[in-house]
PDB file of C-alpha atoms in Angstrom:
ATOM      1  CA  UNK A1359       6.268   9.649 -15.366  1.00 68.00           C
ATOM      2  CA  UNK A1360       5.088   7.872 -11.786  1.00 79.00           C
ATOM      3  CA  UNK A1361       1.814   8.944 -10.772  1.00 89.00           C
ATOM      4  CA  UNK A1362       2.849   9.752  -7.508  1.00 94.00           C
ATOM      5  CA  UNK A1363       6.087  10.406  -6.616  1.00 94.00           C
ATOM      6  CA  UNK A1364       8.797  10.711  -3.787  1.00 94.00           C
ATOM      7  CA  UNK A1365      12.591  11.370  -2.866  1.00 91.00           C
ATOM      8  CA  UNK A1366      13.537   7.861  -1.770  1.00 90.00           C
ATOM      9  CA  UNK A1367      15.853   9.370   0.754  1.00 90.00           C
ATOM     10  CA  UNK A1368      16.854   7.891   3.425  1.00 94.00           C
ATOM     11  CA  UNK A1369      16.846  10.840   5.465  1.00 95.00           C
ATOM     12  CA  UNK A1370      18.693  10.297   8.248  1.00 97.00           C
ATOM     13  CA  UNK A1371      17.899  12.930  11.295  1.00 97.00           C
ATOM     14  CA  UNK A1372      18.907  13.162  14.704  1.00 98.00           C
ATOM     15  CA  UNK A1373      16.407  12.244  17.173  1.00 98.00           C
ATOM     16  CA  UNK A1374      14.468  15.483  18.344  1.00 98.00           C
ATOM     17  CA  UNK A1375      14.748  17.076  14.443  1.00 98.00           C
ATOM     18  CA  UNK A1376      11.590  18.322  12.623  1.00 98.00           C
ATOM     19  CA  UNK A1377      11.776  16.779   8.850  1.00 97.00           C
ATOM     20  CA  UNK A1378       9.653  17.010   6.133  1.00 96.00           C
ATOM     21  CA  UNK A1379       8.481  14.817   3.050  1.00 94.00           C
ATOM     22  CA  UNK A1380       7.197  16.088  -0.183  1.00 94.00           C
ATOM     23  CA  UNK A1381       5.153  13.861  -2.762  1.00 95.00           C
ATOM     24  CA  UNK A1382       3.607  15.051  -6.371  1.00 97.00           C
ATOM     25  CA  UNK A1383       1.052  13.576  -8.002  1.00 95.00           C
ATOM     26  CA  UNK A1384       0.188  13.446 -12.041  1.00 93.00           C
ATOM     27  CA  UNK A1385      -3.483  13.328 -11.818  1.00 90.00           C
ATOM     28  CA  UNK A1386      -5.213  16.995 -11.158  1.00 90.00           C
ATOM     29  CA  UNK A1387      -8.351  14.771 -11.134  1.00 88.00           C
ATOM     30  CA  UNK A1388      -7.287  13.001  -7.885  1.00 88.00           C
ATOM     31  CA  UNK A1389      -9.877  13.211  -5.105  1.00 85.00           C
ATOM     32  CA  UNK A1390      -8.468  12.208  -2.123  1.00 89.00           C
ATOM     33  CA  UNK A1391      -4.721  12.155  -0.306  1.00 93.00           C
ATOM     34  CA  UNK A1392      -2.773  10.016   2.402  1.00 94.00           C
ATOM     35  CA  UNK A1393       0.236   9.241   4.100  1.00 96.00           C
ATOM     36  CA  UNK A1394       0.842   5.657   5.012  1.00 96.00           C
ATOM     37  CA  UNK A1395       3.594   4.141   7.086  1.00 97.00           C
ATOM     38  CA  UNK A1396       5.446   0.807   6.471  1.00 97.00           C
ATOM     39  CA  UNK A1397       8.333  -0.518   9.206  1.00 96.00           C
ATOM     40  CA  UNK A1398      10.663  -2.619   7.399  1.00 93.00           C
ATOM     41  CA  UNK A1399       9.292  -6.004   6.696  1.00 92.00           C
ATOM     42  CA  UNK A1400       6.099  -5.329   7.198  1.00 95.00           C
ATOM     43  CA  UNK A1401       2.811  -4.018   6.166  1.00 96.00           C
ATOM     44  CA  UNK A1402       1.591  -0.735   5.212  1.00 96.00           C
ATOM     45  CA  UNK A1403      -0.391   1.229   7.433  1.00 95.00           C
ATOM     46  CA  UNK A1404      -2.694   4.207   7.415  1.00 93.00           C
ATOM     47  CA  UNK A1405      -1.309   7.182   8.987  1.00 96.00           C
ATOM     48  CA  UNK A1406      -3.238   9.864   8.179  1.00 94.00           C
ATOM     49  CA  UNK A1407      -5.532  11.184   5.422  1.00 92.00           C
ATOM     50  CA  UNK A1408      -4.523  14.823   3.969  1.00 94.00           C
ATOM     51  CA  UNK A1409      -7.015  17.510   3.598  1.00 89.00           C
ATOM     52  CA  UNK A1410      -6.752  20.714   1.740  1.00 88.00           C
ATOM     53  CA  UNK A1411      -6.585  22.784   4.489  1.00 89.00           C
ATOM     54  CA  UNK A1412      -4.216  21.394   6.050  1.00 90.00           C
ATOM     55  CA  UNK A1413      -4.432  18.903   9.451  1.00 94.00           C
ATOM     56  CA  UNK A1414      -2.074  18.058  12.544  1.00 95.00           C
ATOM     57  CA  UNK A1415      -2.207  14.597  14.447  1.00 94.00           C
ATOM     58  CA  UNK A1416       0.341  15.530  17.192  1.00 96.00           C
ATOM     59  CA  UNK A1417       3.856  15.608  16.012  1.00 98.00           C
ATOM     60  CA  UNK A1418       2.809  14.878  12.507  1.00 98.00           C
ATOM     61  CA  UNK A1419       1.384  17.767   9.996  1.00 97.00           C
ATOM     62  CA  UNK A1420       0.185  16.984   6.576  1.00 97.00           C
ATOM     63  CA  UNK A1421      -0.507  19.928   3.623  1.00 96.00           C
ATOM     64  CA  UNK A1422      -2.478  19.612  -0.079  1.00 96.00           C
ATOM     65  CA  UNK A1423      -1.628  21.928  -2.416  1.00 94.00           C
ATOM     66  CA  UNK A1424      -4.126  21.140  -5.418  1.00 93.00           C
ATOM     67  CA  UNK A1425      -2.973  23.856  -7.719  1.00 93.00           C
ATOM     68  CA  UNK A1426       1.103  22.323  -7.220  1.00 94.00           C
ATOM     69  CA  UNK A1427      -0.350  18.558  -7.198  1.00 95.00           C
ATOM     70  CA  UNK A1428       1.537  18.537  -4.198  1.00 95.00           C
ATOM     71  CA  UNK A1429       1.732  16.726  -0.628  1.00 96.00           C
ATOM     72  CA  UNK A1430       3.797  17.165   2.316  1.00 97.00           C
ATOM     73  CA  UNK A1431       4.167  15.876   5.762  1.00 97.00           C
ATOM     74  CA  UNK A1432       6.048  17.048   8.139  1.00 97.00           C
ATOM     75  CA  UNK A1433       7.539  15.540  11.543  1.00 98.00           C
ATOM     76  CA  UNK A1434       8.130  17.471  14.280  1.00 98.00           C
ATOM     77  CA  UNK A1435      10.675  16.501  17.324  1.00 98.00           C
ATOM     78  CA  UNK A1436      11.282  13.163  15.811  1.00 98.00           C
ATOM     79  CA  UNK A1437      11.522   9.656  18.050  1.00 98.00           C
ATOM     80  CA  UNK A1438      13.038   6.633  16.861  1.00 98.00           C
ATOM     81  CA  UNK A1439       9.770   5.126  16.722  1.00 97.00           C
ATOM     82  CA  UNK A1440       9.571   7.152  13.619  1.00 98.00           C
ATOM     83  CA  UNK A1441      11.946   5.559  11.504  1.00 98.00           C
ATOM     84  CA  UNK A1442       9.984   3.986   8.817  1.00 97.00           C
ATOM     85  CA  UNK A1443       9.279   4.148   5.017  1.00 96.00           C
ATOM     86  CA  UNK A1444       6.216   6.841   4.356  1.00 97.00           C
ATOM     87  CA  UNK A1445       4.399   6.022   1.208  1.00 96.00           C
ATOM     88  CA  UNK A1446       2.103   9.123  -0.263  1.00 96.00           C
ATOM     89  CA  UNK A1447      -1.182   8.020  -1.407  1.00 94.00           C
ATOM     90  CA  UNK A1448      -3.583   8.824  -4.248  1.00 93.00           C
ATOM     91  CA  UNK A1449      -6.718   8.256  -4.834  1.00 89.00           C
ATOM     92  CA  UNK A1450      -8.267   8.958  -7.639  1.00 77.00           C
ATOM     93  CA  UNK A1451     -11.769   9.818  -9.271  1.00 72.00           C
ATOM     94  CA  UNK A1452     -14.580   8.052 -10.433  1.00 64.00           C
ATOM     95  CA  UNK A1453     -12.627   4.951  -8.471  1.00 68.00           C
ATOM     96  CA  UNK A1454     -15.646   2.410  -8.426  1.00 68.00           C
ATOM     97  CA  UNK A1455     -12.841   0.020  -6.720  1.00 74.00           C
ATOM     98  CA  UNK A1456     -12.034   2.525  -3.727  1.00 78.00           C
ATOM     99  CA  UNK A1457      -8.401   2.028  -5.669  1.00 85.00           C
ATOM    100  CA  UNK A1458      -5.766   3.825  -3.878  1.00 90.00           C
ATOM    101  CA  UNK A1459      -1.804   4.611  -6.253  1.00 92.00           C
ATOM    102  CA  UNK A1460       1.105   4.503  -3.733  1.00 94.00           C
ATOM    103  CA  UNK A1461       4.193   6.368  -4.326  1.00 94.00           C
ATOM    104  CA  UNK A1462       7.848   4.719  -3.980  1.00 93.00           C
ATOM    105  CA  UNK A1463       7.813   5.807  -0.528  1.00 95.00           C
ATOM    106  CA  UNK A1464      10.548   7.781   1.197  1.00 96.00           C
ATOM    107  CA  UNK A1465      12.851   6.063   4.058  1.00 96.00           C
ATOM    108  CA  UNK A1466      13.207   7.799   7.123  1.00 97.00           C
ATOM    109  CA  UNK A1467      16.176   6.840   9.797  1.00 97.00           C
ATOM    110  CA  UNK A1468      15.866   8.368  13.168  1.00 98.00           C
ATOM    111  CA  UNK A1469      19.610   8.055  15.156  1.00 97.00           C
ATOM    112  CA  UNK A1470      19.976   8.690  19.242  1.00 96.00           C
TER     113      UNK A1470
ATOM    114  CA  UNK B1110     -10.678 -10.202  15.378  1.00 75.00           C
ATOM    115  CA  UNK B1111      -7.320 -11.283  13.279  1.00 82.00           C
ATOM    116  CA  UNK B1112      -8.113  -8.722  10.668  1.00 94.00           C
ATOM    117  CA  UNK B1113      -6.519  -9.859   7.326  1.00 97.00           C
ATOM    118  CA  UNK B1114      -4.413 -12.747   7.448  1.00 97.00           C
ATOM    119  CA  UNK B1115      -2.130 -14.543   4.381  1.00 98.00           C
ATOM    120  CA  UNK B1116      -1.262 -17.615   3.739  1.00 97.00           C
ATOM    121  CA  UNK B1117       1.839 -18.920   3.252  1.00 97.00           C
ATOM    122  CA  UNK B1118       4.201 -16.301   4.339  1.00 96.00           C
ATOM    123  CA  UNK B1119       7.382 -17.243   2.568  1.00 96.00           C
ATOM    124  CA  UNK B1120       7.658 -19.777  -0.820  1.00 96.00           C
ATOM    125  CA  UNK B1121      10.200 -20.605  -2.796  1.00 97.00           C
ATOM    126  CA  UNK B1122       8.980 -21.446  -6.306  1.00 97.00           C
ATOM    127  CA  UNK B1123      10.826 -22.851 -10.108  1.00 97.00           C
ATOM    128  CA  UNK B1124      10.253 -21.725 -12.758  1.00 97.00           C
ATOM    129  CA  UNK B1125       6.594 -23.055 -14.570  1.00 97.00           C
ATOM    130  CA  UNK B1126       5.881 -23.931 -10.951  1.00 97.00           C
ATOM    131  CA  UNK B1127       2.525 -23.178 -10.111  1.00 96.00           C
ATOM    132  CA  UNK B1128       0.875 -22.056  -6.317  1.00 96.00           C
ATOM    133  CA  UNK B1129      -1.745 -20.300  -4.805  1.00 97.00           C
ATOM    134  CA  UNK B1130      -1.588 -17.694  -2.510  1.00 98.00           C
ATOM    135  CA  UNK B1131      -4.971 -17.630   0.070  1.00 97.00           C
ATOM    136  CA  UNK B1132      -5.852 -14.448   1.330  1.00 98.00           C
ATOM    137  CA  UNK B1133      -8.815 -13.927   4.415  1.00 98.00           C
ATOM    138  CA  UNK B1134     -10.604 -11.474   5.909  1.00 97.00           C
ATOM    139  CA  UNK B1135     -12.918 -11.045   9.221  1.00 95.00           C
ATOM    140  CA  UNK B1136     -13.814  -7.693   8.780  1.00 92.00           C
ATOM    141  CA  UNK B1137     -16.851  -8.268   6.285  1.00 91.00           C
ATOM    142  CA  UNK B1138     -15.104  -5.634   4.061  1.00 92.00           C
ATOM    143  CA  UNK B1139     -16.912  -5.751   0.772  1.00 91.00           C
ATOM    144  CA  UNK B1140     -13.911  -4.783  -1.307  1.00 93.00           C
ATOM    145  CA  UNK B1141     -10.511  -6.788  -1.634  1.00 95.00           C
ATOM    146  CA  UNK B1142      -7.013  -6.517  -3.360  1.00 96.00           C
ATOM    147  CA  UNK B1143      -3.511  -7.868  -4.441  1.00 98.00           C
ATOM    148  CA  UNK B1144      -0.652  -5.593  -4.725  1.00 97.00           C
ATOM    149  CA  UNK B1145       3.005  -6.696  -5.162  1.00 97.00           C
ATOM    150  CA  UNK B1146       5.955  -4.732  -3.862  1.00 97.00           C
ATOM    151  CA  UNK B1147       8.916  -4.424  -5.608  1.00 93.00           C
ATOM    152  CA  UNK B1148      12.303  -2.356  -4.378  1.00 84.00           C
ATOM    153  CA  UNK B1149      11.372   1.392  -6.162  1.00 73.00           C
ATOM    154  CA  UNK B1150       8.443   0.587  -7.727  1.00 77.00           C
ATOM    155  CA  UNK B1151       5.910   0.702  -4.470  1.00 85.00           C
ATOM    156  CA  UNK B1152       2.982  -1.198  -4.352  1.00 94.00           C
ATOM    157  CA  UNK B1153       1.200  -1.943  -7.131  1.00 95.00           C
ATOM    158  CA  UNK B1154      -2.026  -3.283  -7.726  1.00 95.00           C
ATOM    159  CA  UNK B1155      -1.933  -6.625  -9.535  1.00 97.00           C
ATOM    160  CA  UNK B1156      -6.372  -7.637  -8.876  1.00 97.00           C
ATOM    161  CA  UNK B1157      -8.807  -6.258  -7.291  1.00 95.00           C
ATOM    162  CA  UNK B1158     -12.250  -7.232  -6.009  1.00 95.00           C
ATOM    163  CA  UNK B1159     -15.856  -5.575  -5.100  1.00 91.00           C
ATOM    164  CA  UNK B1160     -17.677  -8.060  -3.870  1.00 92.00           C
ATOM    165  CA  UNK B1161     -17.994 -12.011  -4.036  1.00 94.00           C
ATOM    166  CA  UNK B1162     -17.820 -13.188  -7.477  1.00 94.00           C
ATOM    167  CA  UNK B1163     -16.831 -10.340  -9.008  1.00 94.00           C
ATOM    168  CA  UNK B1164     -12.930  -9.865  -9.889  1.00 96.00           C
ATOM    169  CA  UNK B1165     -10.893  -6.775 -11.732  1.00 94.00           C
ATOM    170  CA  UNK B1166      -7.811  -6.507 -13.409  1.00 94.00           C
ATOM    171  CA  UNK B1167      -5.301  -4.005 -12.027  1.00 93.00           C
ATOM    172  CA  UNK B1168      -2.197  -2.377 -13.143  1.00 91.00           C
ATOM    173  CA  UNK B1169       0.031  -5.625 -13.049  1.00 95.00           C
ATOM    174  CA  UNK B1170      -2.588  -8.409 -14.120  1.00 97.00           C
ATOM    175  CA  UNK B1171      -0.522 -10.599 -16.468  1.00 96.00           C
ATOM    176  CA  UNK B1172       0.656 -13.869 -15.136  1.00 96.00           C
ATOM    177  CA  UNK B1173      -1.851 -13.890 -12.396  1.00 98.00           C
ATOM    178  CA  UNK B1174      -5.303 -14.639 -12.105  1.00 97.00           C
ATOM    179  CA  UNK B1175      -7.747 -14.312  -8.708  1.00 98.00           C
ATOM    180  CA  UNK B1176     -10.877 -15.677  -7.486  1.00 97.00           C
ATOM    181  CA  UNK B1177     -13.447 -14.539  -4.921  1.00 97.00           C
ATOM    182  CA  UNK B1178     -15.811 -17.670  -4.149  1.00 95.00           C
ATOM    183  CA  UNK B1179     -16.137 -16.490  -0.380  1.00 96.00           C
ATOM    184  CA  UNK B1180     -16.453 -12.570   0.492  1.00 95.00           C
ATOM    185  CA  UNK B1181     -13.897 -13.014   3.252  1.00 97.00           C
ATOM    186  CA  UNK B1182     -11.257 -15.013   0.817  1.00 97.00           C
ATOM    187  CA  UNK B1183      -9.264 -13.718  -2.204  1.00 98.00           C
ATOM    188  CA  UNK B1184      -7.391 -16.255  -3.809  1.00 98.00           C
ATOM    189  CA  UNK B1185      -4.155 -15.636  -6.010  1.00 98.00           C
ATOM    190  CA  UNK B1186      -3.272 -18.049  -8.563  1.00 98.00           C
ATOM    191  CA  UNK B1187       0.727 -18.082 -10.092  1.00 96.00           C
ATOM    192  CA  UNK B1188       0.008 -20.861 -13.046  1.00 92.00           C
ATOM    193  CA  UNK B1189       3.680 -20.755 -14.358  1.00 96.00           C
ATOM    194  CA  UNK B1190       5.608 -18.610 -12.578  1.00 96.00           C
ATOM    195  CA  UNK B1191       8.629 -16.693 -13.604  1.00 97.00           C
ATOM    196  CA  UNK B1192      11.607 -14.918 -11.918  1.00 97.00           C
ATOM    197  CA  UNK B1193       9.896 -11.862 -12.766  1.00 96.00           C
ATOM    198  CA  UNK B1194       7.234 -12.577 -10.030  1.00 97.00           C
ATOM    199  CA  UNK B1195       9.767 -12.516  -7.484  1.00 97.00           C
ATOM    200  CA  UNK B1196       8.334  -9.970  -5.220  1.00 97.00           C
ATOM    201  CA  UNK B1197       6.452  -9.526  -1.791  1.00 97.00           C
ATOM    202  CA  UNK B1198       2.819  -9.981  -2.410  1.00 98.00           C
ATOM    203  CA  UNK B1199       0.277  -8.254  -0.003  1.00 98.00           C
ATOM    204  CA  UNK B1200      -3.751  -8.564   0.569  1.00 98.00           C
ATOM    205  CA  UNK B1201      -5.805  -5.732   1.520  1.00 96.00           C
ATOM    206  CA  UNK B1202      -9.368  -5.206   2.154  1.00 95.00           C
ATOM    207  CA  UNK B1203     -11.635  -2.056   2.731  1.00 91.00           C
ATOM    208  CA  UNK B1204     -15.069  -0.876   3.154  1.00 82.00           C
ATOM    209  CA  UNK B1205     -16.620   0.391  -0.610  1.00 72.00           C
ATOM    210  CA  UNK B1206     -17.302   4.337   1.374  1.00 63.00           C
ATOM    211  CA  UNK B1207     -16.184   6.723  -1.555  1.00 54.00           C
ATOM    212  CA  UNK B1208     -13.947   8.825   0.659  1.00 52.00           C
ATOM    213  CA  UNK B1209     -12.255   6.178   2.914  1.00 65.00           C
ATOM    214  CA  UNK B1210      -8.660   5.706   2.014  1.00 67.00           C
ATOM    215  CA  UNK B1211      -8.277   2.875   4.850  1.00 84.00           C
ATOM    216  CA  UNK B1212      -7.145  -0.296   3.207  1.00 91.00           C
ATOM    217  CA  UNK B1213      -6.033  -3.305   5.447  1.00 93.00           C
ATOM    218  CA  UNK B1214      -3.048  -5.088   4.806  1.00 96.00           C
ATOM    219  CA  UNK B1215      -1.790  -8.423   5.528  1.00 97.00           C
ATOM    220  CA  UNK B1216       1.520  -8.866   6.851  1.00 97.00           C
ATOM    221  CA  UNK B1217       2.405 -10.474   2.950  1.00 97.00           C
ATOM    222  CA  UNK B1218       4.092 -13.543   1.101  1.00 97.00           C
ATOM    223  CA  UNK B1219       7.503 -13.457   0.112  1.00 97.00           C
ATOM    224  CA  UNK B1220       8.087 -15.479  -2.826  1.00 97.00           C
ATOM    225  CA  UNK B1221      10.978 -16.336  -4.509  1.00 97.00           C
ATOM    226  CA  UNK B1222      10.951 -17.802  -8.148  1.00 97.00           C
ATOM    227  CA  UNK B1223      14.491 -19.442  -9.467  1.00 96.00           C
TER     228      UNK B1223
END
């Protein structure tokens, strides 16, 4: 079993849709969460850490549930801008290396 | 600041060909790391580093080996490489604060071993 995984997708959503992208981790010993974005061909990015109460950076929403190992994010009133991969990220304890474990990463396609 | 730059971006490599890939930094981020990326599998970590002269092995180590001589350069050695290391190779650096999950990337290497 991956330590972290994700639904590949693609999703493909209108623009203007709200979707939503789940990710489970293995590890009930993990410490902290993110989402990262990658645009084809190119590198990842940070998007936004995850928190366990839950956190909002505009349009975008992210959700821990510790007791599920379980991460979501979800997009609201989507742009085309959007349409990227969105890797879920791990990281785990006692991580003397600040060593992050990235999930597959799900594909998201925004059309007009 | 150019942030974390790699060097070359594409190579195409035989088999038992050997290269390095040069990695650099201008952040002064203590810690540094090499990740491949292969279709479905994500990134994975293939080295990592915590400081100058000090290097780790990752999940993926065999086949490669890394030094740090210079905190702002990782260095990734192929000494005989095989199809198997076709892949896109990225660099990443971060500061060592426990909670930070930043890590900067580099826009990667693709390499291509026939």
């Amino acid at each position: 079993r991956k330590e972290v995984e994700q639904d590949p997708g693609p999703f493909n959503v209108p623009e203007g849709a709200t979707v939503a992208f789940n990710c489970t981790y293995s590890n009930s010993a993990s410490q902290s969460f993110f989402w990262y974005r990658q645009d084809c061909r190119k590198e990842p990015k940070l998007l936004m850490s995850v928190y366990s109460s839950g956190n909002e950076d505009g349009r975008f929403t992210a959700q821990l549930n510790r007791a599920s190992q379980y991460i979501s994010l979800l997009i609201r009133d989507s742009k085309l801008s959007d349409s990227a991969t969105y890797l879920c990220v791990v990281k785990g304890p006692n991580n003397a290396g600040n060593m992050l474990t990235f999930g597959g990463g799900t594909r998201l396609m925004v059309k007009p | 600041n150019a942030g974390v730059t790699q060097t070359p971006k594409f190579r195409v490599l035989k088999t038992g060909q050997s290269m390095t890939l040069l990695c650099a930094q201008d952040m002064n981020h203590e810690y540094m790391y090499w990740y491949r990326q292969d279709p479905g599998m994500g990134l994975r970590l293939i080295h990592y580093s915590v400081g100058e002269g000090t290097t780790a092995k990752g999940e993926v180590p065999d086949g490669y080996n890394v030094s740090r001589l210079k905190k702002q350069n990782f260095l990734l050695g192929l000494e005989s490489a095989a199809p198997s290391q076709t892949s896109v190779y990225f660099c990443a650096s971060s500061y060592p604060q426990g909670g930070s999950g930043t890590q900067y990337f580099g826009p990667g290497t693709r390499l291509t071993v026939l």
